[in-house]
Short mmCIF file of C-alpha atoms in Angstrom, two decimals:
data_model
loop_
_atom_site.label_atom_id
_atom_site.label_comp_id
_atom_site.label_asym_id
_atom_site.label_seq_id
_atom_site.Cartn_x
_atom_site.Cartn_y
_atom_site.Cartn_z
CA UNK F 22 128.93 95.11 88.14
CA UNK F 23 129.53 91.08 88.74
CA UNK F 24 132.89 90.47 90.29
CA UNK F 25 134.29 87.09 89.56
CA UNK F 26 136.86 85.60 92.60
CA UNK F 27 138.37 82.61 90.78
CA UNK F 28 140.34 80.74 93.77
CA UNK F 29 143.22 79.88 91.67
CA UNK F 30 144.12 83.11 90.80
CA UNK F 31 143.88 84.53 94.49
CA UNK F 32 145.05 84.06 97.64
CA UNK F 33 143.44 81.55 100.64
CA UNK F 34 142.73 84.55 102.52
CA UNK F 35 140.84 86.82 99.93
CA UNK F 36 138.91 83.47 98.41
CA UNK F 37 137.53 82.51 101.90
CA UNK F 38 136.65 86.34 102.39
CA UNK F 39 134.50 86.66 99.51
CA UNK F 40 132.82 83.43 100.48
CA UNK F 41 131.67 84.48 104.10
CA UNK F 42 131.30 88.17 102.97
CA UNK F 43 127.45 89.09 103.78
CA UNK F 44 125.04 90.54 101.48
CA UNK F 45 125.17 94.63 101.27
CA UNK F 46 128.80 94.23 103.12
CA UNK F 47 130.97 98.35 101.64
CA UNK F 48 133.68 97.00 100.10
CA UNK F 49 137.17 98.25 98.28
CA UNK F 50 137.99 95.58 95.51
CA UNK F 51 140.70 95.57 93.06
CA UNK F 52 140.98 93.59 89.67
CA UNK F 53 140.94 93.57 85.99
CA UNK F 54 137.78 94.47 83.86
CA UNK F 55 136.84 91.97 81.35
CA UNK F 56 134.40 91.40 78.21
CA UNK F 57 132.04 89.04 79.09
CA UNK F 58 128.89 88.46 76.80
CA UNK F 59 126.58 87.01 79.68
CA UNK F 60 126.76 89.68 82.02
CA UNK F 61 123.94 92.06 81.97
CA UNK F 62 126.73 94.94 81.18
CA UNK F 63 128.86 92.98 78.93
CA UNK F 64 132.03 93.11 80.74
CA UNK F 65 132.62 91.87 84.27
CA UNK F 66 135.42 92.06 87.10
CA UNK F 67 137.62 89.55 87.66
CA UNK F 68 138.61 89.89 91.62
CA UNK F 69 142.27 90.40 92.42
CA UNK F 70 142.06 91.67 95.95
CA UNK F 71 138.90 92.55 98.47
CA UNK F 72 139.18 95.20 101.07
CA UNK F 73 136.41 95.57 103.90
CA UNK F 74 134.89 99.00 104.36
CA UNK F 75 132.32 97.38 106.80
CA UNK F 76 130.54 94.66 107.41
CA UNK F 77 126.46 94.32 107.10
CA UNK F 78 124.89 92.27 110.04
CA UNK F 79 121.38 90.74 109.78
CA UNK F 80 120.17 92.33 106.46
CA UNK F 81 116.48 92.40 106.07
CA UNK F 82 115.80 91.72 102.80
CA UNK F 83 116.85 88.37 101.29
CA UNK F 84 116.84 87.19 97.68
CA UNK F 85 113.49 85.25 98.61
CA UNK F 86 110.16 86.45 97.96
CA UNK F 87 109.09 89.51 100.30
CA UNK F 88 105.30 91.27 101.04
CA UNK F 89 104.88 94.64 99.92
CA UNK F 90 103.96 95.93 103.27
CA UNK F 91 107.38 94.44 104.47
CA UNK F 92 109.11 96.10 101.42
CA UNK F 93 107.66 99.55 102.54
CA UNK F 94 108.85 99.28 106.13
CA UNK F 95 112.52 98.55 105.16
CA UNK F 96 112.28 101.61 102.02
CA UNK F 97 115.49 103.22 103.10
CA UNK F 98 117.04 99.42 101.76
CA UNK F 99 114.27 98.48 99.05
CA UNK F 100 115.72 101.07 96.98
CA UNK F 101 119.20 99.41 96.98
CA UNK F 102 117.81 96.23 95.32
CA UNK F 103 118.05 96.11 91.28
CA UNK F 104 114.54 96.75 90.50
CA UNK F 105 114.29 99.72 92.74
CA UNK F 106 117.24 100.94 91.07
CA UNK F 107 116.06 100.60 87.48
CA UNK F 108 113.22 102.50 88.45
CA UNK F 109 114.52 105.53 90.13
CA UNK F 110 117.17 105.50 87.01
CA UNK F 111 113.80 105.47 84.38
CA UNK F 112 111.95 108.16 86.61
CA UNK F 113 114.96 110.48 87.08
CA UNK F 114 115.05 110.18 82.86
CA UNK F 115 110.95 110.49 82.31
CA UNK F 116 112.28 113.93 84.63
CA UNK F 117 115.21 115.15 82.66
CA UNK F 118 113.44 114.79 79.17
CA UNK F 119 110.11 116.37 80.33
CA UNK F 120 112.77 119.70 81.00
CA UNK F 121 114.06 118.92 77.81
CA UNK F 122 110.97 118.94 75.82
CA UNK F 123 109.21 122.11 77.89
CA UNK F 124 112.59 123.64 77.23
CA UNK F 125 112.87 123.40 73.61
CA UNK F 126 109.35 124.17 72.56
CA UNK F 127 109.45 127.47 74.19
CA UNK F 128 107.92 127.07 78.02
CA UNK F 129 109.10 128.87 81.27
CA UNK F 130 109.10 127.05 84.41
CA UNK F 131 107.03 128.14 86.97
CA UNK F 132 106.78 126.81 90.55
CA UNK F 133 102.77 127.48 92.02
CA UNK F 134 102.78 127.16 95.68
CA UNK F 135 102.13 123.77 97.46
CA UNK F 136 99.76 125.84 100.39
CA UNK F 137 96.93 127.35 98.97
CA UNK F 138 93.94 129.37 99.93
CA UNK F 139 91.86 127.28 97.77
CA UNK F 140 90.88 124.30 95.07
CA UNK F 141 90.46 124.68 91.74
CA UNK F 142 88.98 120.59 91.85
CA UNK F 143 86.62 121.21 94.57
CA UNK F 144 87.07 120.47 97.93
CA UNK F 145 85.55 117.38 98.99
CA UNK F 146 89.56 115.80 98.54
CA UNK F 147 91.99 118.22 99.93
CA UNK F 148 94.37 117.98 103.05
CA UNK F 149 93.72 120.84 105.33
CA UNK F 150 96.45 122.73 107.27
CA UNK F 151 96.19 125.55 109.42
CA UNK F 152 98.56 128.52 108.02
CA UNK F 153 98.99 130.37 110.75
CA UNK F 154 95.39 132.08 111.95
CA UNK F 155 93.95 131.01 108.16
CA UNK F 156 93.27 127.82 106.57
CA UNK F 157 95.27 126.31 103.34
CA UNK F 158 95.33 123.35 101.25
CA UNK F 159 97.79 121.23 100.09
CA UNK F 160 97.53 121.81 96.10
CA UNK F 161 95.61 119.55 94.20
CA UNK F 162 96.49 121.33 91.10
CA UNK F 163 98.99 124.23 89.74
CA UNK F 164 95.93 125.03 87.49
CA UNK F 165 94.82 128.78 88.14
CA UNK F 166 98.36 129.92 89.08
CA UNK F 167 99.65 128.45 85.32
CA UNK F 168 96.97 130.27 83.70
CA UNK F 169 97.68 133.54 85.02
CA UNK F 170 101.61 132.98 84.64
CA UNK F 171 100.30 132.18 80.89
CA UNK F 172 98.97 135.58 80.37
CA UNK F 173 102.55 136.88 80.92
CA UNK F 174 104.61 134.22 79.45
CA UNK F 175 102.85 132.84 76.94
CA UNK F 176 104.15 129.15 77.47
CA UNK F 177 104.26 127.61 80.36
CA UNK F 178 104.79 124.60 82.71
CA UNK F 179 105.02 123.41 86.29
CA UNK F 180 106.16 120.13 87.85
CA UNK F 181 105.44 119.36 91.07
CA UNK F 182 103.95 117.54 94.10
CA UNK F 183 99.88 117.07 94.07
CA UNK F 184 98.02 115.88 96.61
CA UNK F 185 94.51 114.11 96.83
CA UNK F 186 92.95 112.85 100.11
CA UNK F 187 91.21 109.83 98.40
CA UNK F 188 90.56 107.13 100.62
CA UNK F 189 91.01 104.37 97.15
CA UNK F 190 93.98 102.24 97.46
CA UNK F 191 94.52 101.72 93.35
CA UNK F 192 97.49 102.37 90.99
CA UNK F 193 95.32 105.31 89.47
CA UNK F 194 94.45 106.54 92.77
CA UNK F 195 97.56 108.14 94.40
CA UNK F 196 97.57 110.52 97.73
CA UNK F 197 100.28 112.12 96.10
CA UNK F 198 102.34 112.29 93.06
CA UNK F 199 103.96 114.49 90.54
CA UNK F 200 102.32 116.05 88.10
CA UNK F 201 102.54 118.14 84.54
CA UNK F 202 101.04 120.94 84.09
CA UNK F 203 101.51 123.09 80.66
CA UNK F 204 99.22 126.14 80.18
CA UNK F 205 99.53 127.89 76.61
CA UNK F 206 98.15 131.15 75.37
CA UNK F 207 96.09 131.92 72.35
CA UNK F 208 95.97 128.36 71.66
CA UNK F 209 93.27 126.17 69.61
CA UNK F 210 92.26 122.35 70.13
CA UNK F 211 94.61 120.98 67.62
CA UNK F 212 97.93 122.99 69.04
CA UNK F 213 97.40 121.84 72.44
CA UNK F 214 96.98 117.70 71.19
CA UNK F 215 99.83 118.33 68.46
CA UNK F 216 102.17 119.60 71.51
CA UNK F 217 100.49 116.51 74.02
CA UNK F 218 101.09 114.17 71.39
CA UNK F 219 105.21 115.14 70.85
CA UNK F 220 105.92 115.17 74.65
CA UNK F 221 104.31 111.35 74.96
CA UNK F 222 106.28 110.27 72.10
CA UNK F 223 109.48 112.52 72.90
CA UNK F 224 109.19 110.51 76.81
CA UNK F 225 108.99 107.04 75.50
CA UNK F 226 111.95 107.61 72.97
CA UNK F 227 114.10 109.10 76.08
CA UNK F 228 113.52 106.56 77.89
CA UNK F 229 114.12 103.92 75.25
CA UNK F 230 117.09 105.40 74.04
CA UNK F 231 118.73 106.02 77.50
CA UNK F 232 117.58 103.12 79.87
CA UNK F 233 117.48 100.18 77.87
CA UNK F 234 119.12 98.47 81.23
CA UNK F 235 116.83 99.06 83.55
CA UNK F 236 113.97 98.25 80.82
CA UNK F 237 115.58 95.04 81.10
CA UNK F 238 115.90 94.69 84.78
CA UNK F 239 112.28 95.07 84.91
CA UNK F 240 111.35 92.59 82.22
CA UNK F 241 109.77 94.96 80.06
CA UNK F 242 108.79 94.57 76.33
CA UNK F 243 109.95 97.51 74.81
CA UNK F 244 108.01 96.06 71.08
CA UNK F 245 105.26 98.11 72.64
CA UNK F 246 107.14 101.30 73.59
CA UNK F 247 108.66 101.16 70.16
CA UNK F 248 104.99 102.11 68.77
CA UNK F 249 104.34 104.83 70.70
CA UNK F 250 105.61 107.36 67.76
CA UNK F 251 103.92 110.01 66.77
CA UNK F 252 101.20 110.91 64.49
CA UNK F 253 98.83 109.48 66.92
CA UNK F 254 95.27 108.46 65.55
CA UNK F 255 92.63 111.07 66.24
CA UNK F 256 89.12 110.29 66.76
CA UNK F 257 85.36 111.91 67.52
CA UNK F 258 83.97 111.67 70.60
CA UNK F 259 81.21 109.79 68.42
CA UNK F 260 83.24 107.62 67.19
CA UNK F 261 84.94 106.85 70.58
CA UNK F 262 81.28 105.71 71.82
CA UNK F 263 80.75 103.67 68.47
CA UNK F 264 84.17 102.08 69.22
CA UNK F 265 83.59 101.18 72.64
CA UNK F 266 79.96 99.48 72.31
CA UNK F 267 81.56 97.67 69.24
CA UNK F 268 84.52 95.69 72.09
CA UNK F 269 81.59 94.94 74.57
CA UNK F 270 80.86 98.14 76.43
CA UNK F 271 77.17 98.33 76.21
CA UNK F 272 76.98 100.14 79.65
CA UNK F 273 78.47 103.11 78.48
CA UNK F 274 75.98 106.08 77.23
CA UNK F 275 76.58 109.21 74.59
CA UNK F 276 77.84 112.21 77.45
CA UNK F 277 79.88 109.99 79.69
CA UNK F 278 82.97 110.53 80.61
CA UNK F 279 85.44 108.14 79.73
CA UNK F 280 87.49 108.97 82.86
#
């Protein structure tokens, strides 16, 4: 919230605090909540009184431009700055409407170990630990634990951390990250993309509906998360190809995988 110290309406001592007052100071402040249409939150404080809590000394991170690498070291302060903060707030929401969703349509959560005995991806990208006088992984996948959990439940779904020793520094490329991972029983093709196709859309609309600030904080245009609604267009793998050589792919051959 923006807290607005107007000097006529305070004190000397309180205005000249709030101008040497250093950035990410803990403080207690007192005053009157107003409507005001420019803040971000509509409403803003007007400052009455300021208490210090304590003081921060040589702060890191200033409001000028910073390197990732520099961002990374200082994490444990990163996270206080806005955009941080409106993505923690959008992931914590992707989180609580995946439960939702798994919840609603019938699913039991099930937590597969992170150590396992082996890979259901292969093994050429796994982390190897010793466990105890044996060796383990850490999991790349949930995969063949879900599927035997389906056999007794029926529906359902783990989410976790998976890890991949890939030496590719890309955004699709992650050592490790959380991951979804439904299994279904006596299921057919067009169950398992109906239910795919409502969690996508049910995840944007959470998200829309619910963090419309931090959308904002992050400069996003949410014209094109509007359209992600289902029914979804379906397609052959035919005319996927067809489609692809048509916008300039000509490298790509019948049996590849678009992966």
């Amino acid at each position: 919230m923006q807290g607005v110290v107007v000097k006529s309406e305070v004190d000397e001592e309180t205005f000249q605090l709030a101008k040497d007052i250093t950035q990410e100071s803990s403080l207690y402040i007192t005053g009157t909540i107003t409507e005001d249409n420019r803040s971000d939150l509509g409403y803003e404080m007007q400052v009455k009184s300021i208490e210090i809590v304590h003081e921060a000394h040589d702060y890191p991170i200033t409001p000028k431009n910073h390197g990732t690498e520099f961002l990374m070291d200082h994490r444990h302060l990163w996270l206080r700055s806005k955009k941080q903060h409106a993505v923690m707030k959008i992931r914590n929401e992707i989180i609580r409407a995946t439960y939702e969703f798994f919840n609603e349509n019938g699913f039991t959560k099930i937590d597969p170990p992170i150590l396992t005995a082996s890979a259901p991806e292969g093994t050429s990208e796994l982390f190897h630990t010793k466990y105890f006088d044996e060796d383990a992984f850490l999991s790349q996948s949930g995969q063949l634990y879900m599927e035997a959990a389906a056999m007794a439940h029926g529906r359902v779904f783990s989410f976790g951390p998976t890890f991949r020793a890939e030496k590719s520094k890309t955004r699709r490329h992650l050592i490790e990250f959380w991951m979804i991972e439904p299994e279904m029983a006596f299921t057919n093709h067009a169950e398992s993309l109906e239910i795919q196709e409502q969690y996508v859309s049910h995840i944007v609309q959470s998200v829309l509906n619910h963090c419309q600030l931090e959308l904002k904080a992050l400069d996003r245009d949410t014209t094109k998360l509007e359209k992600v609604a289902t029914p979804y267009p379906r397609i052959s793998y035919d005319d996927a190809i067809e489609f692809l050589k048509k916008e300039g792919f000509d490298d790509i051959e019948w049996g590849e995988d678009f992966g």
